Tab-separated table of C-alpha atoms and ligand atoms in Angstrom:
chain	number	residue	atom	x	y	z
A	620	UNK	CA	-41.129	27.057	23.638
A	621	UNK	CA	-40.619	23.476	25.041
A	622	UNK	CA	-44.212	21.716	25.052
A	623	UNK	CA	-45.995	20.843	28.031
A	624	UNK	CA	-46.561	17.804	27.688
A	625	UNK	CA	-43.123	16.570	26.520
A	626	UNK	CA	-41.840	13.767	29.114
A	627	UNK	CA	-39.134	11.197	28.931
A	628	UNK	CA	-40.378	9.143	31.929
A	629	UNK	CA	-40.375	5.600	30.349
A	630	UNK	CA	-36.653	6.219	29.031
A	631	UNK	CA	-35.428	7.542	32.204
A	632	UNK	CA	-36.808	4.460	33.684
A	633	UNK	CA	-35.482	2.226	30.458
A	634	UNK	CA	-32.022	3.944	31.606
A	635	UNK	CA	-31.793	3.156	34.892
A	636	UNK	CA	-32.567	-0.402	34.188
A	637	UNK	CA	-29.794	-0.363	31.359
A	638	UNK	CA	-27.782	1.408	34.030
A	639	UNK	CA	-27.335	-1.779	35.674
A	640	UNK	CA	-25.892	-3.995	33.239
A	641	UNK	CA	-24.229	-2.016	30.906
A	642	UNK	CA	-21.344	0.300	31.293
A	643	UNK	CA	-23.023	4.592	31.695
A	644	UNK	CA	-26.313	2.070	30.358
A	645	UNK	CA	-25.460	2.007	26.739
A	646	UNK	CA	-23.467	0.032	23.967
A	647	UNK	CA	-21.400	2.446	22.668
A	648	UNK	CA	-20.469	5.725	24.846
A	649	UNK	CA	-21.750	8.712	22.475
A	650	UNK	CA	-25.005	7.213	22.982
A	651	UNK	CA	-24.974	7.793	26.788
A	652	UNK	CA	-26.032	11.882	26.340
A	653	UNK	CA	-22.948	12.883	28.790
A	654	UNK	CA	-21.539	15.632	27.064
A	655	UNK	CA	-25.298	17.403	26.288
A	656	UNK	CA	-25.526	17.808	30.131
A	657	UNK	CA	-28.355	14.886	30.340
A	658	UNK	CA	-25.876	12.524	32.381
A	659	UNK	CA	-28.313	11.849	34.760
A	660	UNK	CA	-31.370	11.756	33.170
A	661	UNK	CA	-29.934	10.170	30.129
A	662	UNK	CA	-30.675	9.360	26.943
A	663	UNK	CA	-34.480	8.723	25.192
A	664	UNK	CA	-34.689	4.801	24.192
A	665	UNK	CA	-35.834	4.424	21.107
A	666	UNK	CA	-39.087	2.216	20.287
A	667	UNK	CA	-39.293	2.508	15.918
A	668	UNK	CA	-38.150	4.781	13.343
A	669	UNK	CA	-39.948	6.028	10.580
A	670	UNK	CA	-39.253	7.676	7.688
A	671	UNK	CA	-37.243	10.963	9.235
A	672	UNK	CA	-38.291	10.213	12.668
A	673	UNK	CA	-37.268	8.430	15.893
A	674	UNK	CA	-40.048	7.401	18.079
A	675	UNK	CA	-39.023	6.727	21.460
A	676	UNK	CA	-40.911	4.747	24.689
A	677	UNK	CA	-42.709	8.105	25.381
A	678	UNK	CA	-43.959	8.556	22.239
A	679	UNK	CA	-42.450	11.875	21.379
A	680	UNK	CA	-40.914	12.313	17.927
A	681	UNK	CA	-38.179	13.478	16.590
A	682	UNK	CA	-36.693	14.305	13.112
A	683	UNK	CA	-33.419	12.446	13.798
A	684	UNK	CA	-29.942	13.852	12.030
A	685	UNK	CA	-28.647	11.166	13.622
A	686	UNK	CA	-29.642	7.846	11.184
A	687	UNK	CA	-27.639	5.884	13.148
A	688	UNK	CA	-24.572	8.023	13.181
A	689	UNK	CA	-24.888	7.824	9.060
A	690	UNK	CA	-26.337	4.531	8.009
A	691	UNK	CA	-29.970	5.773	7.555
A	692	UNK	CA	-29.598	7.684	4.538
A	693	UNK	CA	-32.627	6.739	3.406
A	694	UNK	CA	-34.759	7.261	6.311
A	695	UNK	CA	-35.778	4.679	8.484
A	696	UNK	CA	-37.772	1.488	7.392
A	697	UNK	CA	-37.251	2.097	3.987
A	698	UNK	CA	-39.946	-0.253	2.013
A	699	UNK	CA	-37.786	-2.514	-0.501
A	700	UNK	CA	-34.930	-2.794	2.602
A	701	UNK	CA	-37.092	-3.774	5.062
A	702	UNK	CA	-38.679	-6.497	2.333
A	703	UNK	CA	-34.694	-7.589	1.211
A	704	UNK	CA	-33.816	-8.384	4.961
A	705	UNK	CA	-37.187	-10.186	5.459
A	706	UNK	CA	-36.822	-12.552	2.476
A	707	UNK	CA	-32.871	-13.192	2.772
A	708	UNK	CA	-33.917	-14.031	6.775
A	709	UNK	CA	-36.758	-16.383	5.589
A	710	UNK	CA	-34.021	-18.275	3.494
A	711	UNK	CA	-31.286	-17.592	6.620
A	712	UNK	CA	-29.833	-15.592	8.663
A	713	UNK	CA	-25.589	-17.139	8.313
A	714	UNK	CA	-24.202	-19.891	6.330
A	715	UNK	CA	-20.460	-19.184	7.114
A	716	UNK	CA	-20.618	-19.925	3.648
A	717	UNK	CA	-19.882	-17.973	0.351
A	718	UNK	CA	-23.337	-16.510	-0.988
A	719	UNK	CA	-23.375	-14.349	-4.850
A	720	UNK	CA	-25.011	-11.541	-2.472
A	721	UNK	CA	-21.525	-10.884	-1.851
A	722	UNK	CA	-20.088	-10.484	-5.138
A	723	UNK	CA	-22.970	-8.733	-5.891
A	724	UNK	CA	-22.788	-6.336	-3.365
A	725	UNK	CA	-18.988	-6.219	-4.240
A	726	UNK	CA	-19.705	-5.291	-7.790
A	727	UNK	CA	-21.994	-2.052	-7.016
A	728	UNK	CA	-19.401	-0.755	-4.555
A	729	UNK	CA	-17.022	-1.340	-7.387
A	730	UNK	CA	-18.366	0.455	-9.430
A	731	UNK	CA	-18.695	3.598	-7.507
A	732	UNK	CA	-15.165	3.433	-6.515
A	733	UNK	CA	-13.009	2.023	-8.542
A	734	UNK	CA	-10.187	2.362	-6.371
A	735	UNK	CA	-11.228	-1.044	-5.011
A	736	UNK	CA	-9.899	-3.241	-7.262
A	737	UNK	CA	-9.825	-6.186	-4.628
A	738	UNK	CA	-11.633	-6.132	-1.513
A	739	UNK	CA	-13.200	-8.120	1.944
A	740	UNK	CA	-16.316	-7.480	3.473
A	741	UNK	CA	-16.239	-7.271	7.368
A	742	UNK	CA	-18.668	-6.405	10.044
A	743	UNK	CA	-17.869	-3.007	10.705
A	744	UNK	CA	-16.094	0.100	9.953
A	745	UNK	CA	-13.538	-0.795	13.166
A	746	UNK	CA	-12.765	-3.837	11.676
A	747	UNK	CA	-12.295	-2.582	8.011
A	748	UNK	CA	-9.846	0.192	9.541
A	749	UNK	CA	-7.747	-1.983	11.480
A	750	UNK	CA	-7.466	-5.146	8.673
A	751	UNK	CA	-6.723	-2.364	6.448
A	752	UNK	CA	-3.796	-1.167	8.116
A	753	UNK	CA	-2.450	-4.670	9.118
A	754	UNK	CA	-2.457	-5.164	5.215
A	755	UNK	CA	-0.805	-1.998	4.740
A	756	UNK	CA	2.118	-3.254	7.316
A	757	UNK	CA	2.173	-6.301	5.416
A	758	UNK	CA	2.448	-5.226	1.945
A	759	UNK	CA	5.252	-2.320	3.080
A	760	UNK	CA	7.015	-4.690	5.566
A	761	UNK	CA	7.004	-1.094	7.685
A	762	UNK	CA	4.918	-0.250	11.515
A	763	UNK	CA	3.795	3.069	11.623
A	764	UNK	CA	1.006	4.883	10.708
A	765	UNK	CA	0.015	8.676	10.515
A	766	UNK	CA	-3.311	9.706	11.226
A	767	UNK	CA	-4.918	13.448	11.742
A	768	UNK	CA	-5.604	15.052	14.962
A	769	UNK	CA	-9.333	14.468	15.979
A	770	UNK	CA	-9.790	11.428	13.135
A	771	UNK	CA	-11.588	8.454	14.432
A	772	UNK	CA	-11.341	5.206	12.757
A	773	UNK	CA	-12.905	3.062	14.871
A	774	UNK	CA	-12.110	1.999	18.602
A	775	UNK	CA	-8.957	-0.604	18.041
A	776	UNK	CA	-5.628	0.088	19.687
A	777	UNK	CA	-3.584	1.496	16.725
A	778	UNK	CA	-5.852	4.323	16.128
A	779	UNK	CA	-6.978	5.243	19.827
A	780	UNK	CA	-5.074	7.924	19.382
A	781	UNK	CA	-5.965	11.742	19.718
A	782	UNK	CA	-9.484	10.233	18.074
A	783	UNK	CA	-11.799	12.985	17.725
A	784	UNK	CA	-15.312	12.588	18.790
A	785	UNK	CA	-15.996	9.763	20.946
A	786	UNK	CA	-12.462	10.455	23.466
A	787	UNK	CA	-12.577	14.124	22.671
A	788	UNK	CA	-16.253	13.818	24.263
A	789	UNK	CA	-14.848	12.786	27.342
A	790	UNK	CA	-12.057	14.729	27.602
A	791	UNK	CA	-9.585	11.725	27.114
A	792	UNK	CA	-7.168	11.776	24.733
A	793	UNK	CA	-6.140	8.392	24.499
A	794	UNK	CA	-7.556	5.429	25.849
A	795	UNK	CA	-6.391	3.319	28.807
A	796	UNK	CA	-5.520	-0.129	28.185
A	797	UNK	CA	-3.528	0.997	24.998
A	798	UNK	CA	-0.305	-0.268	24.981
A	799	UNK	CA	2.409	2.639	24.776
A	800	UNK	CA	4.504	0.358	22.464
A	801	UNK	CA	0.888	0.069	20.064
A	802	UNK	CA	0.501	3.598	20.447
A	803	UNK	CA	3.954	5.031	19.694
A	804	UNK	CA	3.513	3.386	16.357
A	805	UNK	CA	0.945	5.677	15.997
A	806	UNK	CA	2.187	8.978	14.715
A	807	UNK	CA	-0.824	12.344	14.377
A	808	UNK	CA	-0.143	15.981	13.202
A	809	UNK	CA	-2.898	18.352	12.644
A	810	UNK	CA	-5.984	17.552	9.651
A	811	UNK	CA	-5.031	20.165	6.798
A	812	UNK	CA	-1.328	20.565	7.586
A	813	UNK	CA	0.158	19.173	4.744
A	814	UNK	CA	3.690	20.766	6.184
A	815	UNK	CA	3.157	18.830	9.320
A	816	UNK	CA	2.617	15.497	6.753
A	817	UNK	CA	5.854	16.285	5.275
A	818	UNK	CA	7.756	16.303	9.177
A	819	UNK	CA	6.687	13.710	10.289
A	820	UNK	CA	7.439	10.995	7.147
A	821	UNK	CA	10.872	13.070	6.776
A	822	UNK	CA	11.523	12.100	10.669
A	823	UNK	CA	10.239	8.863	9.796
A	824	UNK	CA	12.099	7.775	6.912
A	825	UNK	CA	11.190	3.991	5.830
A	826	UNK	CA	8.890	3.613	8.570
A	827	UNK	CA	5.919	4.498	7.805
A	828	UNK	CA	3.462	2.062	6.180
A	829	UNK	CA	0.155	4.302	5.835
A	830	UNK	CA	-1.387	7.665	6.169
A	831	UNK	CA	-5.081	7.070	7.244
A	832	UNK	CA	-7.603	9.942	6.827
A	833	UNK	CA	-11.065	10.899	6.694
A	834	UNK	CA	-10.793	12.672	3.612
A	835	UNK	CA	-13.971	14.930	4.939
A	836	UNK	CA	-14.102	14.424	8.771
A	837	UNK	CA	-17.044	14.027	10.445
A	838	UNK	CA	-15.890	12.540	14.168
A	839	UNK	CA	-14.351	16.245	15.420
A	840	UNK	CA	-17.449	17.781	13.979
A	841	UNK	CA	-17.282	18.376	9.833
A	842	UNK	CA	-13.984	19.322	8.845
A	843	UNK	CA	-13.703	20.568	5.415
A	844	UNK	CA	-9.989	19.271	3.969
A	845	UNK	CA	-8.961	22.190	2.182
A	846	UNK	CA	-7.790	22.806	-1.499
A	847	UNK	CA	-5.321	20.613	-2.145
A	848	UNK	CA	-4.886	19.078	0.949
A	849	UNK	CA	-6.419	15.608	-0.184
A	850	UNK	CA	-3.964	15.715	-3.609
A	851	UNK	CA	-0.817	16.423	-1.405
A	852	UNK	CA	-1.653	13.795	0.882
A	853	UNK	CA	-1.449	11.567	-1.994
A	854	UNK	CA	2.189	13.002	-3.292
A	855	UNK	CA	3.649	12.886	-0.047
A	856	UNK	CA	2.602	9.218	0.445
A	857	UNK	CA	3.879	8.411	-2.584
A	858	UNK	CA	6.755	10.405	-1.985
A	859	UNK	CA	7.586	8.393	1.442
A	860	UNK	CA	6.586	4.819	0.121
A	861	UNK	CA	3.684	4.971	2.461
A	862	UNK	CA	-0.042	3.695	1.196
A	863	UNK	CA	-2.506	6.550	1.398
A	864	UNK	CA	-5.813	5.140	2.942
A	865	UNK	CA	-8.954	6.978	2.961
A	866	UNK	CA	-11.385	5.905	5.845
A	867	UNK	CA	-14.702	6.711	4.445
A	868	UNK	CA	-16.442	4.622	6.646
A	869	UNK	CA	-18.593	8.080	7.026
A	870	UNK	CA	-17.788	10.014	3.851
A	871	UNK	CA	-18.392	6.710	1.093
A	872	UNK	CA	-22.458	6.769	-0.546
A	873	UNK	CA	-23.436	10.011	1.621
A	874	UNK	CA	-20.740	12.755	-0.278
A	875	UNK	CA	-21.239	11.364	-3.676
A	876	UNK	CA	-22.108	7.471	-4.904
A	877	UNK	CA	-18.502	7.053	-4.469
A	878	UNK	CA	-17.933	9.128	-1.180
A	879	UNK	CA	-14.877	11.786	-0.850
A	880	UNK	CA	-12.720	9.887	-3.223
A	881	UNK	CA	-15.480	10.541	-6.160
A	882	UNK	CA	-16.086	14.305	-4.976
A	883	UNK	CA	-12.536	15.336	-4.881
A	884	UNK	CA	-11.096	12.866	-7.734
A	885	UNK	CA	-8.726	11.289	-6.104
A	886	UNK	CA	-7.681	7.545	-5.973
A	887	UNK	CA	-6.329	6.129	-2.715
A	888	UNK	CA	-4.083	2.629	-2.419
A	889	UNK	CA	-6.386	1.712	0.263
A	890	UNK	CA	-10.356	2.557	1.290
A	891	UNK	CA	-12.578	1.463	4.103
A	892	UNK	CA	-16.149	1.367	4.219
A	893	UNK	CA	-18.982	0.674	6.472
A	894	UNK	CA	-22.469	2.408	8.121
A	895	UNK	CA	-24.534	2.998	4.850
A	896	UNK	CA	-22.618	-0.021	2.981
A	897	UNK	CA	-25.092	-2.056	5.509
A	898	UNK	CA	-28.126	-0.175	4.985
A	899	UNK	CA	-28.272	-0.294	9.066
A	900	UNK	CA	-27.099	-3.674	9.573
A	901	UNK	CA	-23.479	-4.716	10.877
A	902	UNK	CA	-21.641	-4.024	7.758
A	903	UNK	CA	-17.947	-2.774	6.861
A	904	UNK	CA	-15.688	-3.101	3.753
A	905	UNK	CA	-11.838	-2.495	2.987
A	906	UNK	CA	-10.032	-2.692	-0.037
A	907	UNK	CA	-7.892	-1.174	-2.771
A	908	UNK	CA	-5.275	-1.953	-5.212
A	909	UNK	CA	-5.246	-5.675	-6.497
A	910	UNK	CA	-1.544	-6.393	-5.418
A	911	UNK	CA	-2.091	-4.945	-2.133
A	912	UNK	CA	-5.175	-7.090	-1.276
A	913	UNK	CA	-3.271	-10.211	-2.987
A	914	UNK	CA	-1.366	-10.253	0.001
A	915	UNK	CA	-4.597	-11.259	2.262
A	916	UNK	CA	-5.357	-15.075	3.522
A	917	UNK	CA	-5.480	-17.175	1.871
A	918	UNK	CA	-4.071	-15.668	-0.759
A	919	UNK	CA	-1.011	-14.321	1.128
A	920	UNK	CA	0.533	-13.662	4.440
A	921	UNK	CA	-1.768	-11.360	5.826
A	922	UNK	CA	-4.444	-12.616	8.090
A	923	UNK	CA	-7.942	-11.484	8.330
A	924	UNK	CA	-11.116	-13.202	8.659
A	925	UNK	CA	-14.573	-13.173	10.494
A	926	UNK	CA	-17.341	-15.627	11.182
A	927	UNK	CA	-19.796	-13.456	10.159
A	928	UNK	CA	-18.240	-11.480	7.135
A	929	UNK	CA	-20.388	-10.810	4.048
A	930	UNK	CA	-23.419	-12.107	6.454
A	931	UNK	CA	-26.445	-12.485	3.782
A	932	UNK	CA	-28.978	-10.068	5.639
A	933	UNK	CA	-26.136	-7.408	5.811
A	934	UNK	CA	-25.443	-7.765	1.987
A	935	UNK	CA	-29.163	-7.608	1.185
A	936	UNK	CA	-29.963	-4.808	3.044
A	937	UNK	CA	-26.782	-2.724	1.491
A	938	UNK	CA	-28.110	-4.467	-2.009
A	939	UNK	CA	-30.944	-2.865	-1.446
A	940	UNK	CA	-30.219	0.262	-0.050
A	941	UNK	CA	-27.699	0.957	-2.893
A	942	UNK	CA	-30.096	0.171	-5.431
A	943	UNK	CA	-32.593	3.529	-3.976
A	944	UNK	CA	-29.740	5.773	-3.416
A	945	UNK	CA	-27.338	5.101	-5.983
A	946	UNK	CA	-28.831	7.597	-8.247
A	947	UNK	CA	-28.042	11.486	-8.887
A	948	UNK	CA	-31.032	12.828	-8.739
A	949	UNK	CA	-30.946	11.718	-4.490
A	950	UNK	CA	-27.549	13.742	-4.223
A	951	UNK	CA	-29.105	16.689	-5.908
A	952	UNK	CA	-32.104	16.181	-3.342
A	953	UNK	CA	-29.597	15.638	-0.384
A	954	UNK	CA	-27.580	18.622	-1.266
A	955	UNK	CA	-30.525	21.000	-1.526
A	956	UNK	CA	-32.608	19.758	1.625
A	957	UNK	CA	-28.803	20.325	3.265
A	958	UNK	CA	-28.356	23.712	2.206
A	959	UNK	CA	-31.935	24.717	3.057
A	960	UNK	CA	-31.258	23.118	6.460
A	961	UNK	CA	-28.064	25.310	6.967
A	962	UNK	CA	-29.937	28.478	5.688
A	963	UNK	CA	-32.946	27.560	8.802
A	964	UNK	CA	-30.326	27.361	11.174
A	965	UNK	CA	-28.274	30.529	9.784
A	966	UNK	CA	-32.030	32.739	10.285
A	967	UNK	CA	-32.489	31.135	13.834
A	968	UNK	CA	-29.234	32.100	15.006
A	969	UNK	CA	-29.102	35.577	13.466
A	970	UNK	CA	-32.964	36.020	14.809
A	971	UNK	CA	-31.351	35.420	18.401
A	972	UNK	CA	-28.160	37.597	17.745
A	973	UNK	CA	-26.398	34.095	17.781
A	974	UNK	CA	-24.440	34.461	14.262
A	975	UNK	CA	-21.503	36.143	15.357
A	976	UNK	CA	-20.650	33.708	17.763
A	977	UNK	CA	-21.055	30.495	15.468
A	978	UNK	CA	-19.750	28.380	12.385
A	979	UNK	CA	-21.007	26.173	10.457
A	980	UNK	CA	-19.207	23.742	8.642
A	981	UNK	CA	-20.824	21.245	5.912
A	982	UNK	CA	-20.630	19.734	2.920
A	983	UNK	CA	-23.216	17.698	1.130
A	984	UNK	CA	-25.604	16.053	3.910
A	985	UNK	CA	-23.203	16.167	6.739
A	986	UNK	CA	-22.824	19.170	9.028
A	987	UNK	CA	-21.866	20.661	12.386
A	988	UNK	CA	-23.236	23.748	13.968
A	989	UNK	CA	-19.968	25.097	16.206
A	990	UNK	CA	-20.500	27.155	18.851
A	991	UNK	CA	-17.291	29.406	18.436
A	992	UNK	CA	-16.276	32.232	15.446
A	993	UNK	CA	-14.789	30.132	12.403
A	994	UNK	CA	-13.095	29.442	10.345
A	995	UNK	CA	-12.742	25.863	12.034
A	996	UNK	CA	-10.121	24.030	10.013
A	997	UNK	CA	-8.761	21.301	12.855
A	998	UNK	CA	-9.440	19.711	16.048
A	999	UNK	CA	-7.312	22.210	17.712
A	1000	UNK	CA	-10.444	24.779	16.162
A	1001	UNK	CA	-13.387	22.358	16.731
A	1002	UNK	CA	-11.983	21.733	20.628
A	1003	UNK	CA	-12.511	25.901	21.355
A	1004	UNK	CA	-15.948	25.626	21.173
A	1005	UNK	CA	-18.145	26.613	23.432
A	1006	UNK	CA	-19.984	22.704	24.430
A	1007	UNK	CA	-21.789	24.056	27.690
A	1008	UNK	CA	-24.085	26.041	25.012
A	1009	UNK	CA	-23.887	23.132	22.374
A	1010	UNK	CA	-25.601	21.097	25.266
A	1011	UNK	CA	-28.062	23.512	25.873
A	1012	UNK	CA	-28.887	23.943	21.763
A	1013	UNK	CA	-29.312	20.338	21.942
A	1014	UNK	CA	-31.572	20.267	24.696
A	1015	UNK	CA	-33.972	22.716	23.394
A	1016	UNK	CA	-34.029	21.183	20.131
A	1017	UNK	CA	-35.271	17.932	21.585
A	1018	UNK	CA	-37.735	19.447	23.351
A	1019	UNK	CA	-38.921	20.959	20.495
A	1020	UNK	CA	-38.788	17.706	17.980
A	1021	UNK	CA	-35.270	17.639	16.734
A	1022	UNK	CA	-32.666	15.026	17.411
A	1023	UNK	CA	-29.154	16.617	17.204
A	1024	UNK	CA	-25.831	14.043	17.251
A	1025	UNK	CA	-25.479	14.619	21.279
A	1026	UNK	CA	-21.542	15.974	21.090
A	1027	UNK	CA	-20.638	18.806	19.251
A	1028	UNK	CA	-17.557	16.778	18.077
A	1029	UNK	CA	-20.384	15.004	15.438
A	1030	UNK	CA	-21.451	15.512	12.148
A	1031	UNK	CA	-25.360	16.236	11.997
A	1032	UNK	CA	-26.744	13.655	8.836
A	1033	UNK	CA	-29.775	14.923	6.475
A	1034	UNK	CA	-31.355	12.045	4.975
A	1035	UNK	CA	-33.684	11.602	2.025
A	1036	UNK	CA	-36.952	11.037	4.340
A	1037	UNK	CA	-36.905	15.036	5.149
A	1038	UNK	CA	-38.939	17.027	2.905
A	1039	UNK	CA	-40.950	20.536	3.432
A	1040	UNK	CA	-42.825	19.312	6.659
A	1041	UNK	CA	-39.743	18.635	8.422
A	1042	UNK	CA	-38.250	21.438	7.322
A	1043	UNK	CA	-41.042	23.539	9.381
A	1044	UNK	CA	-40.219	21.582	12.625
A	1045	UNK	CA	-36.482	22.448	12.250
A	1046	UNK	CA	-37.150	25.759	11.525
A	1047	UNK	CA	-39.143	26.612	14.362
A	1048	UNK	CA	-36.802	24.987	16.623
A	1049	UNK	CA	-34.010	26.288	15.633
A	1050	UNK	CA	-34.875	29.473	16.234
A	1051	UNK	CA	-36.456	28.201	19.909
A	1052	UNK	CA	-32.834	26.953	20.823
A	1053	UNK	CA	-30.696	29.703	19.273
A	1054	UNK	CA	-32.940	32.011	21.617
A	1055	UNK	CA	-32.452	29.697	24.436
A	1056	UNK	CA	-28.419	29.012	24.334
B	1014	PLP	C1	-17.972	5.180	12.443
B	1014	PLP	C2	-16.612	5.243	11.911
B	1014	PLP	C3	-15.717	4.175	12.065
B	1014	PLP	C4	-16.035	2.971	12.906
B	1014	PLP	O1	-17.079	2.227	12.395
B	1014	PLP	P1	-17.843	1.185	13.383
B	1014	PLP	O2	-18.809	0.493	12.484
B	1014	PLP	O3	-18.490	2.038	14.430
B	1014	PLP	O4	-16.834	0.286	13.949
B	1014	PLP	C5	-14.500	4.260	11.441
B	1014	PLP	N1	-14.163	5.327	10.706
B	1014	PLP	C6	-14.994	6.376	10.534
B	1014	PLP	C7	-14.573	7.515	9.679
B	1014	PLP	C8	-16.246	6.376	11.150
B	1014	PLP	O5	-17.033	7.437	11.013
């Protein structure tokens, strides 16, 4: 039952205020609440987080499966991040200098995937995508790229393109403003159609420089890449002369220590990194194979650089955070709070005679609840569901304590913060909204 007393008047007010000066009142779109049917009261602003919780300027509070659309893997305010960022600020914020936080940083992701023999730090997972595929066209000499149906890797003109969550939201498929001649270098067939793969670089002979991929996509909602899939990818790059690159901007330090590439054993030419890699500051990486990033200023022809690249307070919060969670013990931990998650929904929606009419997809500590029969393999799948009753789930679970991604083209994070209490507050209001949908 939604509480009494639950209110959102100081957001809605915070909202109209932002109304005015920003675009729908937000930074970035998803966060405007649209597509949950809240457009005009909008969304809660948020005053602190703690642990597993949002506080917003009402004071309600919410177990968030949001973390910042994956950074906050560790809960919010973590103690030794919160103490890294204060001490590297107290010595300074940006040099535009080199700092041995970098290298340091550069060594633990290193370590956890390999596959990055040579690599840049950026400021976020949009700008790792699209310096990774300008290296790609500069190491092949070729244009093109492939990318997957409903993949989003970021919001640059090259991969605008039938982009999952954030277009697919708002029922655009593309973006205006993209030119035609960017986008028809662009090429997309459906995730988990390796046949489709094979077309398209046969019709494309010599052309294509990369296939990008979220090797586990999260921006449609989760979906699962299926046996095999991931391997062939990798022989039909190969095949073609084309780099493979995995985007695990999402997937890298939440799947495994080394993201997808580390769960399903595979080693891409090219990898790009970001939201955890900051520990919640601006933060993005790409990288791969050492004669590929040779070819990167000033080393080579390719040019890429940014002011505020490897900026100290980003490296010592992802120092930091990498240092908690790089341990397996906290994928165990993540990977059994997820599964007992997914079991609390499963008994809500079966309580409410909800089960035939839903899948859910996950793996590790990301997840989508779909509101359609499965299996859901694409974003031709994920785009049947029913989002009128996704928006409703939503609203009842925030009513009841639970903060949901707002789309049902998002993956819902667990994060290490949860533990039995929250479990109980899920519970219950899963059930509340299942009955309620
Ligand atoms: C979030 C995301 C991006 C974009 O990262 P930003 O930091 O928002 O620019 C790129 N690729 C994937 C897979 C993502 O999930």
């Amino acid at each position: 039952m939604p509480k009494a007393s639950f209110s959102m008047t100081r957001s809605r007010k915070a909202y109209e205020d932002a109304r005015a000066v920003f675009p729908g009142g937000v930074n970035s779109p998803v966060r405007s609440w649209r597509s949950v049917g809240l457009i005009e009261s909008g969304p809660f602003f948020v005053l602190r987080g703690k642990g597993p919780y949002l506080i917003d300027l009402d004071g309600n509070r919410y177990v968030d499966f949001v973390g910042s659309w994956g950074p906050q893997i560790l809960g919010h305010c973590p103690g030794p991040v919160v103490a890294a960022i204060k001490k590297q600020a107290a010595r300074g914020a940006s040099f535009g200098c080199p700092t041995d936080l970098e290298t340091r940083l550069a060594r633990k992701l290193q370590k956890v995937m390999p596959a990055m023999e040579m690599l840049r730090f950026v400021s976020s997972g949009s700008e790792a995508t699209s310096h990774a595929i300008r290296v790609a066209r500069g190491f092949t000499g070729r244009e093109k790229i492939l990318k997957f149906e409903g993949c989003y890797h970021g919001a640059h003109d090259a991969v605008l393109v039938k982009a999952g969550s954030g277009a697919a939201t708002f029922g655009v498929p593309d973006s205006a403003g993209v030119p035609a001649a960017v986008a028809a270098n662009t090429l997309t067939v459906p995730f988990n159609d390796l046949d489709a793969v094979r077309a398209a670089l046969n019709a494309n002979k010599q052309e294509v420089a990369a296939l990008i991929v979220e090797p586990v996509v999260g921006n449609s909602g989760t979906l699962i890449p299926e046996p095999g899939f991931l391997e062939g990818l990798g022989l039909a790059a190969k095949a073609a002369g084309a780099l493979l690159i995995f985007d695990e901007v999402m997937t890298g330090f939440r799947l495994a220590p080394g993201g997808a590439q580390e769960k399903y054993g595979i080693r891409p030419d090219l990898v790009t990194c970001g939201k955890i890699l900051g520990g919640g500051l601006p933060c993005g990486a790409y990288g791969g194979r050492k004669e590929i990033m040779q070819q990167v200023a000033p080393l080579g022809p390719v040019y890429q650089a940014g002011t505020l690249s490897g900026n100290p307070l980003a490296m010592a919060a992802g120092l930091a955070t990498l240092e908690i969670l790089l341990k397996k013990e906290n994928y165990k931990k993540l990977e059994e709070t997820s599964a007992q998650i997914e079991a609390l929904l499963w008994e809500g929606a079966e309580a409410a005679g909800k089960k035939p009419k839903l899948s859910i997809n996950r793996v590790g500590s990301m997840f989508t609840v779909f509101f359609r029969t499965g299996p859901v393999r694409n974003f031709a799948d994920a785009s049947g569901s029913d989002t009128a009753a996704f928006g409703r789930f939503f609203q009842s679970l925030l009513r009841n304590g639970v903060y949901f991604p707002p789309s049902q083209y998002e993956a819902a994070f667990v994060n290490l913060a949860m533990g039995p209490k929250e479990l109980k507050i899920v519970g219950k209001a899963a059930r509340a909204a299942f009955a309620e949908v």
